[in-house]
Amino acid sequence: MRSLLTRQSVRATSRFYVLRRPRESFTAQCSLITSVTLEKASPVPRSLETKMPSLDGFLQRVRECNTGLEELPTLTPFLVDGKEVGKLKPRFVEQVRRFPEVFVIEGEPGPSGRVTLAADLDTCEKRSAKVAEVLQVLRSEGFITGWRDELYPVVASFAESPLLLVERAAATHLGIKAYGVHVNGFVRDPAGSGGLKLWVARRSLTKPNWPGKLDHIVAGGQPHGLSCRENVLKECAEEAGIPASLAATARPVGAVSYLTIAANGYKPDVLFCYDLELPPDFVPTPQDGEVSEFSLKPVEEVAEIVANTTEFKTNCCLVIVDFLIRHGYLSPEQRGYLQLVAALRSGDCS
Amino acid sequence: MRSLLTRQSVRATSRFYVLRRPRESFTAQCSLITSVTLEKASPVPRSLETKMPSLDGFLQRVRECNTGLEELPTLTPFLVDGKEVGKLKPRFVEQVRRFPEVFVIEGEPGPSGRVTLAADLDTCEKRSAKVAEVLQVLRSEGFITGWRDELYPVVASFAESPLLLVERAAATHLGIKAYGVHVNGFVRDPAGSGGLKLWVARRSLTKPNWPGKLDHIVAGGQPHGLSCRENVLKECAEEAGIPASLAATARPVGAVSYLTIAANGYKPDVLFCYDLELPPDFVPTPQDGEVSEFSLKPVEEVAEIVANTTEFKTNCCLVIVDFLIRHGYLSPEQRGYLQLVAALRSGDCS
């Protein structure tokens, strides 16, 4: 609104007049300014506070992202170049034990033991090549499924250069930290109420993981060789037909983390969160068959789906709750607020 | 801009035309929409990314909020009604030992021992009254300074009802969790570049704590008997002359936490963060002598002050870094991003 004022001569309505008015009447002016601010900056959304005196529903979703930890004492640390980069389930330790020229098992399986790589594998290239051979065998034997032909970096923490690269489908078996980008695609209510709507995707029923579940407009794993920003542009184009010029306005707004011990292994994941404001009449279009449909829902409706159902792919719930917190939809007046803020980073956020 | 469109008849420039255009030419439209979006939603601020390939400066500020932890093994837990609510330094254990009808010391001072309250103090009222008598004696003896006549609730976690109330000046001596509200008062660049400016306060040189340091436009401890929202309204009026109608648009956006062992005791603090968008020509005015001056600075300038100096009151740095992260000023492309996101909640955030 104000930016328009500076660019074109809109006739001075009382609403604009105050913005130019001299400051002799401070309080009178503030009350007027406020009416402007309420339109521009939009009122604080309070409906969720009324509907949800407690945030237990959201806390339950967070718990569902952090499960199976009772198995922790059965896992064997996976070390590369002296750094712990993952953990293996007993089943997988026995599988890699068959390839002593690549995987070396020291001590007994479990927290006291360790899985490492053969000493002669002293570069990222050598390690990646030999480990890939092993993973291909396990794939051919049907032990590793859902092969993606996508390489994930193996690192102790995000900024470090990879110690080796492994096929994405093996990430959980090796228990390495996996990173992803999740984009909140939102629209400001054109009526100026300040209300927001979120674009929600319905995952295709043919997807191997989470078929038919609700998802973000755009989300994807963070592969080797792309920056997070480049990955956001790529996924925006591939998953929703969002042109680069628009996708480039996505803002990094933080990260959430969780830790799950799933059937196939240890999953310490970190999701980089992005906010992407979309024009009211932009409509995302499924591009790669991974999404069956997109729908635009008021944020309050999305919040109730997250709090009261398991319709969303589990890890999306963390990113949506983070969105609700950052945009003022939740408040310290709601029971569990601080626990929820803290729980969004339950995993190793590094 | 869009909200205006819906309200008044602005002549249709090409910039607005696209918003009404039928959707037959998808890509062409997107590129046009983007130009609108870039103005409305504003481009992602990237200057800090160029200037700061590493976030070490911010990480150093966070470390300065979490100091003295090597003393942890010397502190004695303080339990009320069976719940640990604080920790005492050896010096303060010896002080309260003089009042056995109120404070009971079990075992040796240190982590294995404990300080509790006399069993007959079985209500919040009784505990508060008797503890207050002890604190008044310690005040008269000059052991407790900076008396505020402000009661803090003693709780194991925020949502619980207080086990007792204590004078604010004694909070650190007893090592109880203290809560506060910090308001980021920001202004959107009227030129529509999407750039933001932050109102920064300079603390009066006469303040007992942090005299002359930079501070938020509004920040305050969370006393007993006020909700965080009520406290924000109160502090906005008292500290900066922000009228309630404007202060009411402040949005809760999360919380940060830290843990310091200071000279006078254990400080596990939690700060509730608020964003308050202010009209470009609103000028805060010092009300209570606690602020010597307010100045409006580009967010990038504030960020550089935080990263490169100790000009700001230490705990404000956490809230400002949280603001930078939520508004897209920092990015995963900068070294230390995830560590910084995680470090903002180094204390017990409950």
XYZ file of C-alpha atoms in Angstrom:
700
model
C 0.000 0.000 0.000
C 2.674 2.445 1.086
C 4.951 1.453 -1.766
C 2.157 2.476 -4.138
C 1.938 5.871 -2.473
C 5.541 6.539 -3.329
C 5.080 5.463 -6.903
C 1.825 6.964 -8.038
C -0.437 9.793 -7.140
C -3.332 8.117 -5.428
C -5.808 10.731 -4.156
C -5.209 11.248 -0.442
C -7.882 9.354 1.447
C -7.950 9.784 5.207
C -6.167 6.466 5.342
C -3.206 7.824 3.452
C -3.394 11.339 4.751
C -2.262 10.254 8.187
C 0.943 8.903 6.717
C 1.909 12.405 5.616
C 0.400 14.291 8.473
C 2.729 16.335 10.733
C 3.190 14.741 14.168
C 1.601 17.422 16.351
C -1.173 15.147 17.570
C 0.737 12.035 18.610
C -2.002 9.863 20.089
C -4.676 10.833 17.613
C -2.245 10.018 14.872
C -1.264 6.662 16.343
C -4.853 5.515 16.463
C -5.196 6.448 12.800
C -1.862 4.898 11.901
C -3.000 1.780 13.659
C -6.030 1.449 11.435
C -3.629 1.554 8.512
C -1.249 -0.880 10.160
C -4.055 -3.296 10.885
C -4.842 -3.398 7.187
C -1.257 -3.495 5.973
C 0.478 -5.558 8.612
C -2.731 -7.486 9.251
C -4.194 -8.330 12.646
C -2.674 -11.119 14.703
C -4.542 -14.318 13.793
C -6.285 -15.417 17.003
C -8.826 -18.018 15.925
C -6.497 -20.965 16.617
C -5.834 -19.683 20.123
C -9.556 -19.844 20.850
C -9.978 -23.281 19.271
C -6.828 -24.775 20.785
C -6.202 -23.844 24.436
C -3.690 -26.709 24.383
C -1.203 -27.622 21.649
C -1.253 -31.360 22.450
C -2.331 -32.271 18.911
C 0.783 -30.682 17.434
C 3.005 -32.198 20.129
C 1.605 -35.627 19.206
C 2.620 -35.075 15.549
C 6.130 -34.164 16.689
C 6.308 -37.352 18.750
C 5.322 -39.336 15.651
C 8.422 -37.899 13.937
C 10.657 -39.067 16.784
C 9.916 -42.759 17.303
C 11.692 -46.055 17.877
C 14.396 -44.568 20.068
C 14.169 -47.549 22.422
C 16.171 -49.404 19.726
C 19.099 -46.989 20.084
C 21.126 -49.410 22.298
C 21.075 -51.996 19.492
C 22.676 -49.754 16.841
C 26.351 -49.798 15.842
C 28.083 -46.467 15.101
C 29.339 -45.995 11.543
C 32.591 -44.040 11.409
C 34.410 -42.692 8.369
C 37.826 -41.036 8.671
C 37.377 -41.114 12.469
C 34.081 -39.236 12.447
C 30.731 -40.808 13.377
C 28.438 -40.282 10.385
C 25.721 -42.891 10.942
C 24.410 -45.904 12.846
C 23.549 -49.397 11.579
C 20.870 -51.836 12.688
C 22.138 -55.354 13.598
C 20.595 -56.746 10.403
C 22.591 -54.350 8.223
C 25.818 -54.958 10.156
C 25.500 -58.636 9.207
C 24.944 -57.676 5.561
C 28.031 -55.429 5.258
C 30.113 -57.979 7.233
C 30.080 -60.034 4.003
C 32.290 -57.398 2.302
C 35.436 -57.162 4.496
C 37.450 -55.425 1.742
C 35.067 -52.450 2.104
C 33.404 -52.555 5.530
C 35.409 -53.287 8.671
C 33.552 -54.294 11.841
C 35.384 -53.657 15.102
C 34.172 -55.253 18.339
C 30.689 -56.556 18.940
C 27.694 -55.045 17.141
C 26.074 -52.393 19.359
C 27.069 -49.032 20.843
C 30.484 -50.325 21.981
C 31.415 -51.634 18.543
C 31.915 -49.742 15.323
C 31.593 -50.139 11.572
C 34.288 -48.379 9.529
C 35.671 -48.511 6.001
C 38.847 -50.295 4.890
C 41.939 -48.169 5.546
C 42.988 -48.107 1.886
C 39.757 -46.263 1.028
C 41.349 -42.907 1.836
C 39.518 -40.552 -0.534
C 35.859 -39.659 -1.104
C 36.123 -41.098 -4.623
C 37.575 -44.466 -3.554
C 35.095 -44.832 -0.693
C 32.131 -43.904 -2.874
C 33.117 -46.354 -5.612
C 33.687 -49.384 -3.356
C 30.650 -48.743 -1.143
C 28.541 -48.370 -4.300
C 29.608 -51.866 -5.428
C 28.411 -53.315 -2.107
C 25.134 -51.407 -2.241
C 24.507 -52.638 -5.786
C 24.886 -56.245 -4.606
C 22.479 -55.641 -1.715
C 20.104 -53.996 -4.195
C 20.281 -56.974 -6.552
C 19.520 -59.271 -3.612
C 16.472 -57.146 -2.835
C 17.812 -55.991 0.517
C 17.914 -52.359 -0.544
C 14.714 -51.231 -2.253
C 13.474 -47.949 -3.698
C 16.725 -47.254 -5.577
C 16.757 -43.573 -6.673
C 19.996 -43.111 -8.632
C 20.518 -40.029 -6.470
C 23.684 -39.515 -4.452
C 23.592 -38.242 -0.867
C 26.698 -36.801 0.758
C 27.906 -38.502 3.946
C 28.988 -35.810 6.412
C 29.345 -35.330 10.155
C 27.733 -31.892 9.764
C 26.167 -29.992 6.862
C 28.933 -27.526 6.009
C 31.660 -30.185 5.784
C 32.774 -31.652 2.477
C 31.459 -35.203 2.016
C 33.520 -38.154 3.242
C 31.779 -40.313 0.655
C 28.663 -40.313 -1.514
C 25.997 -43.024 -1.258
C 22.809 -43.873 -3.118
C 19.851 -42.205 -1.420
C 18.052 -45.528 -0.955
C 20.880 -46.659 1.343
C 20.881 -43.552 3.549
C 18.598 -44.986 6.244
C 20.337 -48.393 6.214
C 23.628 -46.601 6.943
C 21.871 -44.210 9.338
C 23.467 -41.119 7.821
C 22.056 -37.659 8.359
C 19.789 -36.741 5.459
C 18.888 -33.159 4.590
C 15.872 -31.842 2.731
C 14.205 -28.608 1.634
C 10.505 -27.959 2.410
C 8.682 -24.998 0.901
C 5.605 -23.385 2.476
C 3.808 -21.974 -0.579
C 1.431 -19.376 0.790
C -0.968 -16.723 -0.499
C -2.003 -13.518 1.255
C -5.752 -13.011 1.349
C -6.293 -10.402 -1.392
C -9.117 -8.917 0.670
C -6.382 -7.585 2.926
C -7.627 -9.300 6.072
C -4.068 -10.491 6.502
C -5.244 -14.088 6.499
C -2.924 -16.552 4.788
C -3.657 -19.651 2.737
C -1.287 -22.559 2.163
C -0.982 -24.601 -1.025
C -1.221 -28.274 -0.076
C -0.262 -31.174 -2.333
C -1.892 -34.612 -2.312
C 0.781 -37.254 -2.988
C 0.054 -39.587 -5.859
C -1.317 -42.999 -4.866
C 1.439 -44.579 -6.959
C 4.258 -43.123 -4.808
C 6.210 -45.796 -2.914
C 6.365 -43.638 0.224
C 3.377 -41.978 1.874
C 0.980 -42.547 -1.067
C -2.107 -40.343 -0.911
C -0.856 -38.303 2.041
C -0.938 -34.509 2.149
C 2.383 -32.779 1.514
C 3.988 -29.396 0.948
C 3.580 -27.703 -2.440
C 7.299 -28.446 -2.920
C 9.702 -30.578 -0.885
C 12.686 -32.709 -1.722
C 15.784 -34.420 -0.433
C 19.038 -32.460 -0.586
C 21.301 -34.291 -3.050
C 25.034 -33.931 -3.510
C 26.200 -31.167 -5.845
C 23.318 -28.714 -5.432
C 23.047 -25.839 -2.983
C 19.790 -25.687 -1.021
C 18.780 -22.658 -3.084
C 19.439 -24.491 -6.363
C 17.525 -27.490 -5.048
C 14.506 -25.302 -4.190
C 14.485 -23.919 -7.756
C 14.802 -27.427 -9.204
C 12.054 -28.936 -7.035
C 9.754 -25.935 -7.598
C 9.987 -26.500 -11.342
C 9.791 -30.314 -11.218
C 7.021 -30.710 -8.669
C 4.732 -27.720 -9.147
C 5.685 -25.926 -12.361
C 6.827 -22.842 -10.450
C 9.055 -20.759 -12.737
C 12.561 -19.947 -11.511
C 11.805 -16.213 -11.360
C 9.034 -16.883 -8.859
C 10.813 -19.723 -7.020
C 13.775 -17.395 -6.512
C 11.650 -15.345 -4.106
C 11.501 -18.309 -1.661
C 13.106 -17.254 1.626
C 15.105 -19.536 3.906
C 13.433 -19.217 7.319
C 15.162 -21.815 9.480
C 15.278 -25.566 9.929
C 13.617 -28.375 11.872
C 15.119 -31.740 12.834
C 13.907 -35.097 14.066
C 15.211 -38.566 14.833
C 13.397 -41.776 13.978
C 14.483 -45.398 14.077
C 12.440 -46.881 11.244
C 12.086 -50.473 10.029
C 15.000 -50.079 7.622
C 17.252 -48.045 9.852
C 18.288 -44.901 11.667
C 16.909 -41.601 10.326
C 18.387 -38.374 11.737
C 16.881 -35.840 9.336
C 17.185 -32.078 9.010
C 14.706 -30.077 6.928
C 15.540 -26.576 5.715
C 12.329 -24.512 5.744
C 11.419 -21.943 3.078
C 8.510 -19.502 2.757
C 7.373 -18.731 -0.778
C 4.658 -16.094 -1.190
C 2.658 -16.802 -4.316
C 0.374 -14.404 -6.220
C -3.335 -15.052 -5.503
C -4.032 -16.277 -9.024
C -0.962 -18.464 -9.440
C -1.941 -22.120 -9.639
C 0.698 -24.846 -9.241
C 0.476 -27.689 -11.738
C 1.628 -31.265 -11.092
C 4.617 -31.922 -13.378
C 6.165 -35.277 -12.583
C 3.258 -37.490 -11.559
C 4.288 -37.391 -7.903
C 1.371 -35.141 -6.975
C -2.247 -36.007 -7.750
C -3.664 -32.571 -6.929
C -2.915 -29.207 -5.334
C -5.405 -27.340 -3.172
C -5.316 -23.939 -1.478
C -6.478 -24.024 2.144
C -6.772 -21.358 4.839
C -3.878 -21.744 7.284
C -6.336 -22.356 10.136
C -7.791 -25.335 8.242
C -4.319 -26.767 7.580
C -3.504 -26.308 11.264
C -6.575 -28.282 12.315
C -5.737 -31.098 9.890
C -2.227 -31.280 11.401
C -3.442 -31.115 15.006
C -6.352 -33.563 14.661
C -5.377 -36.052 11.939
C -2.444 -37.947 10.417
C -3.398 -36.872 6.883
C -0.062 -35.124 6.328
C 3.220 -36.903 5.601
C 4.638 -36.926 9.120
C 7.696 -34.715 8.701
C 5.652 -32.010 6.930
C 3.875 -31.434 10.241
C 7.081 -30.085 11.818
C 7.542 -27.565 9.004
C 3.899 -26.472 9.131
C 3.994 -26.033 12.921
C 7.163 -23.959 12.467
C 5.226 -21.847 9.918
C 2.322 -21.405 12.364
C 4.721 -20.265 15.087
C 6.687 -17.852 12.884
C 3.535 -16.243 11.480
C 1.890 -15.670 14.862
C -0.860 -18.293 14.589
C 0.171 -19.817 17.924
C 0.893 -17.951 21.128
C 2.486 -18.349 24.558
C -1.063 -18.243 25.945
C -1.574 -21.775 24.569
C -0.516 -24.697 26.787
C 2.580 -26.446 25.396
C 3.864 -23.479 23.367
C 7.464 -23.608 24.605
C 7.606 -27.410 24.488
C 6.428 -27.227 20.870
C 9.002 -24.563 19.921
C 11.769 -26.714 21.436
C 10.460 -30.025 20.033
C 10.793 -28.830 16.427
C 14.532 -29.462 16.720
C 14.494 -32.798 18.538
C 17.065 -34.301 16.183
C 20.732 -33.442 15.670
C 20.381 -30.066 13.915
C 23.886 -29.838 12.443
C -0.850 -3.520 -3.459
C -3.296 -6.280 -4.231
C -5.499 -5.330 -1.299
C -5.721 -1.847 -2.779
C -6.772 -3.262 -6.103
C -9.751 -4.883 -4.509
C -10.730 -1.697 -2.726
C -10.274 1.137 -5.114
C -10.175 1.723 -8.816
C -6.554 2.328 -9.597
C -6.014 2.673 -13.351
C -4.804 -0.683 -14.683
C -1.105 -0.428 -15.370
C 0.561 -3.466 -16.912
C 1.634 -4.343 -13.372
C -1.937 -4.718 -12.219
C -3.379 -5.956 -15.482
C -1.730 -9.322 -15.123
C -3.565 -9.946 -11.869
C -6.887 -9.902 -13.693
C -5.741 -11.561 -16.854
C -7.241 -14.937 -17.849
C -4.786 -17.788 -17.399
C -4.356 -18.956 -20.993
C -0.689 -17.960 -21.146
C 0.717 -19.632 -18.054
C 4.439 -18.959 -18.346
C 4.131 -15.491 -19.787
C 1.819 -14.698 -16.921
C 4.157 -16.122 -14.293
C 7.003 -13.935 -15.412
C 4.702 -10.941 -15.143
C 3.266 -12.089 -11.853
C 6.808 -12.486 -10.614
C 7.631 -8.876 -11.266
C 4.622 -8.044 -9.113
C 5.584 -10.595 -6.492
C 9.104 -9.262 -6.323
C 7.692 -5.853 -5.457
C 5.026 -7.090 -3.086
C 6.693 -10.038 -1.400
C 10.069 -8.363 -1.853
C 13.247 -10.053 -3.052
C 15.167 -12.285 -0.698
C 17.740 -10.108 1.102
C 21.127 -11.440 0.007
C 23.618 -8.768 1.001
C 24.462 -10.451 4.324
C 25.177 -13.716 2.544
C 27.810 -11.978 0.442
C 29.312 -10.145 3.404
C 29.234 -13.117 5.777
C 30.224 -16.443 4.221
C 30.532 -17.682 7.810
C 28.190 -16.987 10.738
C 30.963 -17.212 13.350
C 30.268 -13.674 14.617
C 26.691 -14.602 15.532
C 27.777 -17.926 17.031
C 30.208 -16.003 19.251
C 27.331 -13.819 20.545
C 25.347 -16.979 21.340
C 28.308 -18.391 23.260
C 28.448 -15.163 25.280
C 24.853 -15.876 26.366
C 25.793 -19.364 27.556
C 28.773 -18.964 29.859
C 30.108 -20.177 33.175
C 28.780 -23.721 32.769
C 32.015 -25.118 34.209
C 30.570 -24.069 37.599
C 27.561 -26.372 37.158
C 29.059 -29.121 39.401
C 29.199 -26.641 42.301
C 25.473 -25.764 42.274
C 22.848 -27.232 44.595
C 19.391 -28.063 43.166
C 16.469 -26.080 44.617
C 13.307 -28.176 44.880
C 9.805 -27.039 45.788
C 6.971 -29.542 46.216
C 9.289 -32.241 44.841
C 10.047 -30.372 41.600
C 13.434 -28.887 40.740
C 12.845 -25.190 40.071
C 16.318 -23.713 40.459
C 19.963 -24.081 41.501
C 21.943 -22.218 44.157
C 25.580 -21.202 44.253
C 27.510 -22.344 47.383
C 27.574 -18.760 48.674
C 23.772 -18.497 48.585
C 23.305 -21.943 50.164
C 25.257 -20.638 53.154
C 23.041 -17.538 53.287
C 19.717 -19.418 53.305
C 21.130 -21.985 55.790
C 20.699 -19.245 58.402
C 16.886 -19.519 58.089
C 16.084 -23.201 58.856
C 12.405 -22.451 59.503
C 12.116 -21.572 55.798
C 14.959 -23.218 53.863
C 15.935 -26.854 54.486
C 19.321 -28.082 53.232
C 19.590 -31.816 52.666
C 23.000 -33.458 52.210
C 26.152 -31.679 51.187
C 25.990 -28.558 48.992
C 26.461 -29.558 45.337
C 24.608 -31.669 42.758
C 24.056 -34.542 45.222
C 22.473 -32.285 47.853
C 19.317 -30.257 47.699
C 17.740 -27.090 49.050
C 14.008 -27.320 49.787
C 11.405 -25.388 51.775
C 10.084 -26.290 55.216
C 7.331 -28.918 54.996
C 4.728 -26.708 56.697
C 5.002 -24.233 53.803
C 2.446 -26.182 51.786
C 0.783 -23.445 49.725
C 2.045 -20.846 47.250
C 0.898 -18.107 49.648
C 2.709 -19.489 52.703
C 5.911 -20.168 50.738
C 5.892 -16.735 49.131
C 5.353 -14.961 52.464
C 8.107 -16.764 54.388
C 10.651 -16.689 51.554
C 9.949 -12.960 51.144
C 10.894 -12.391 54.812
C 14.253 -14.101 54.236
C 14.906 -12.172 51.031
C 14.136 -8.885 52.795
C 16.775 -9.694 55.423
C 19.330 -10.536 52.720
C 18.369 -7.305 50.988
C 18.857 -5.270 54.160
C 22.265 -6.886 54.574
C 23.139 -5.819 51.051
C 23.441 -9.375 49.782
C 20.560 -8.973 47.339
C 20.822 -5.776 45.297
C 18.705 -4.212 42.545
C 15.408 -4.816 44.340
C 12.525 -4.333 41.861
C 9.324 -4.843 43.876
C 8.272 -7.167 41.060
C 7.195 -10.746 41.707
C 8.375 -13.611 39.509
C 6.555 -16.962 39.511
C 8.613 -20.007 40.461
C 7.648 -22.875 38.149
C 9.150 -26.074 36.756
C 7.740 -25.118 33.345
C 5.935 -22.064 31.964
C 2.347 -23.345 31.792
C 2.293 -24.591 35.403
C 0.798 -22.542 38.209
C 3.491 -21.018 40.418
C 4.781 -22.955 43.431
C 5.751 -19.637 45.007
C 6.398 -16.027 44.061
C 9.739 -14.309 44.653
C 11.108 -10.818 44.228
C 12.683 -10.475 40.775
C 16.034 -9.412 42.243
C 16.326 -12.842 43.905
C 15.587 -14.877 40.771
C 19.232 -15.433 39.788
C 20.314 -16.145 43.386
C 17.695 -18.917 43.528
C 18.507 -19.948 39.934
C 14.862 -20.047 38.888
C 13.829 -19.945 35.253
C 13.028 -16.372 34.271
C 10.885 -15.481 31.266
C 10.808 -12.298 29.236
C 9.197 -10.731 26.175
C 11.339 -9.120 23.448
C 9.758 -7.104 20.648
C 11.396 -6.611 17.253
C 9.934 -3.246 16.168
C 10.461 -3.104 12.419
C 9.510 -0.877 9.500
C 9.071 -1.928 5.885
C 10.983 0.257 3.452
C 8.224 2.458 1.963
C 10.065 2.406 -1.377
C 8.866 -1.169 -1.661
C 12.323 -2.683 -1.979
C 11.204 -5.087 0.715
C 14.091 -3.997 2.886
C 13.366 -3.831 6.612
C 14.590 -1.477 9.300
C 14.718 -2.196 13.021
C 14.102 0.304 15.809
C 17.009 0.079 18.241
C 17.030 1.538 21.754
C 20.095 2.863 23.554
C 19.838 1.990 27.265
C 20.161 4.919 29.610
C 23.581 5.341 31.235
C 21.832 5.428 34.610
C 20.441 1.870 34.290
C 21.972 -0.549 36.817
C 22.241 -3.312 34.191
C 23.844 -2.926 30.772
C 24.006 0.921 30.883
C 24.525 2.464 27.443
C 24.122 -0.816 25.574
C 21.875 -1.222 22.536
C 18.541 -2.943 23.163
C 15.223 -3.825 21.563
C 12.602 -1.092 21.127
C 10.655 -2.933 23.836
C 11.669 -5.796 26.130
C 10.814 -6.781 29.653
C 10.761 -9.519 32.222
C 7.594 -11.604 32.484
C 6.092 -10.904 35.930
C 3.457 -12.896 37.772
C -0.157 -12.050 36.998
C 0.211 -10.818 33.409
C -0.089 -12.848 30.224
C 2.756 -12.382 27.740
C 0.365 -10.445 25.505
C -0.641 -8.116 28.347
C 3.010 -7.663 29.240
C 3.877 -6.686 25.644
C 1.127 -4.025 25.702
C 2.334 -2.744 29.079
C 6.015 -2.593 28.087
C 5.195 -1.034 24.700
C 3.401 1.801 26.484
C 5.940 2.203 29.320
C 9.151 1.960 27.322
C 8.381 3.451 23.917
C 5.011 5.189 24.059
C 3.464 2.696 21.642
C -0.337 2.917 21.944
C -2.219 -0.290 22.796
C -4.011 -0.308 19.445
C -0.646 -0.503 17.665
C 1.060 -2.742 20.237
C -1.825 -5.206 19.849
C -0.578 -5.993 16.330
C 2.642 -7.510 17.765
C 2.821 -11.170 16.753
C 4.285 -13.966 18.865
C 6.888 -15.633 16.616
C 8.657 -18.134 18.853
C 11.145 -18.184 21.708
C 14.869 -18.399 22.381
C 16.590 -19.746 25.487
C 20.012 -19.636 27.063
C 21.814 -20.702 30.209
C 24.397 -18.609 32.023
C 26.040 -18.999 35.393
C 26.652 -15.381 36.366
C 28.430 -13.859 39.366
C 25.206 -13.793 41.393
C 23.822 -17.145 40.291
C 22.242 -19.506 37.816
C 20.294 -17.925 34.928
C 18.204 -20.267 32.762
C 16.230 -17.706 30.755
C 13.551 -18.004 28.097
C 12.645 -15.034 25.885
C 9.355 -14.950 23.991
C 9.952 -13.201 20.650
C 7.471 -10.805 19.015
C 7.485 -9.002 15.665
C 5.764 -5.609 15.606
C 5.503 -3.876 12.226
C 5.412 -0.109 12.725
C 4.249 2.549 10.251
C 7.199 4.319 8.558
C 6.540 7.613 10.292
C 5.835 6.270 13.753
C 8.545 7.395 16.155
C 8.900 5.701 19.563
C 9.427 8.080 22.474
C 11.316 7.236 25.681
C 8.769 7.220 28.515
C 10.367 5.995 31.699
C 13.969 7.197 31.523
C 15.263 3.697 30.837
C 16.056 4.547 27.212
C 18.270 7.475 26.211
C 17.412 7.364 22.494
C 15.766 5.323 19.763
C 17.200 4.978 16.275
C 15.950 3.271 13.125
C 18.607 1.165 11.394
C 18.576 -1.032 8.292
C 18.440 -4.682 9.348
C 21.761 -5.333 7.592
C 23.424 -2.665 9.733
C 21.952 -4.142 12.930
C 23.172 -7.576 11.825
C 26.720 -6.310 11.376
C 26.680 -4.640 14.802
C 25.586 -7.962 16.338
C 28.093 -10.046 14.402
C 31.097 -7.752 14.856
C 30.625 -5.976 18.204
C 29.288 -6.435 21.743
C 27.284 -3.179 21.531
C 23.982 -4.969 22.148
C 22.787 -6.256 25.514
C 23.867 -9.873 25.153
C 20.506 -11.653 25.190
C 19.079 -9.269 22.564
C 21.518 -10.819 20.094
C 19.671 -14.150 20.230
C 16.342 -12.491 19.429
C 17.852 -10.448 16.585
C 19.544 -13.515 15.080
C 16.188 -15.320 15.291
C 14.644 -12.339 13.435
C 17.357 -12.507 10.746
C 16.728 -16.231 10.270
C 12.917 -15.976 10.143
C 13.002 -13.087 7.651
C 15.404 -14.774 5.247
C 18.457 -12.599 5.906
C 20.589 -15.676 6.589
C 20.741 -18.814 4.470
C 21.907 -22.450 4.524
C 24.634 -21.349 2.100
C 26.365 -19.609 5.020
C 28.740 -21.709 7.144
C 27.297 -22.364 10.596
C 23.625 -21.850 9.650
C 22.297 -25.026 11.274
C 24.509 -24.642 14.346
C 23.129 -21.114 14.742
C 19.494 -22.228 14.347
C 20.029 -24.905 17.014
C 22.078 -22.675 19.338
C 19.215 -20.173 19.753
C 17.595 -22.639 22.160
C 20.644 -23.727 24.144
C 18.837 -23.331 27.443
C 15.904 -25.268 28.902
C 13.096 -24.006 26.652
C 10.135 -25.031 28.808
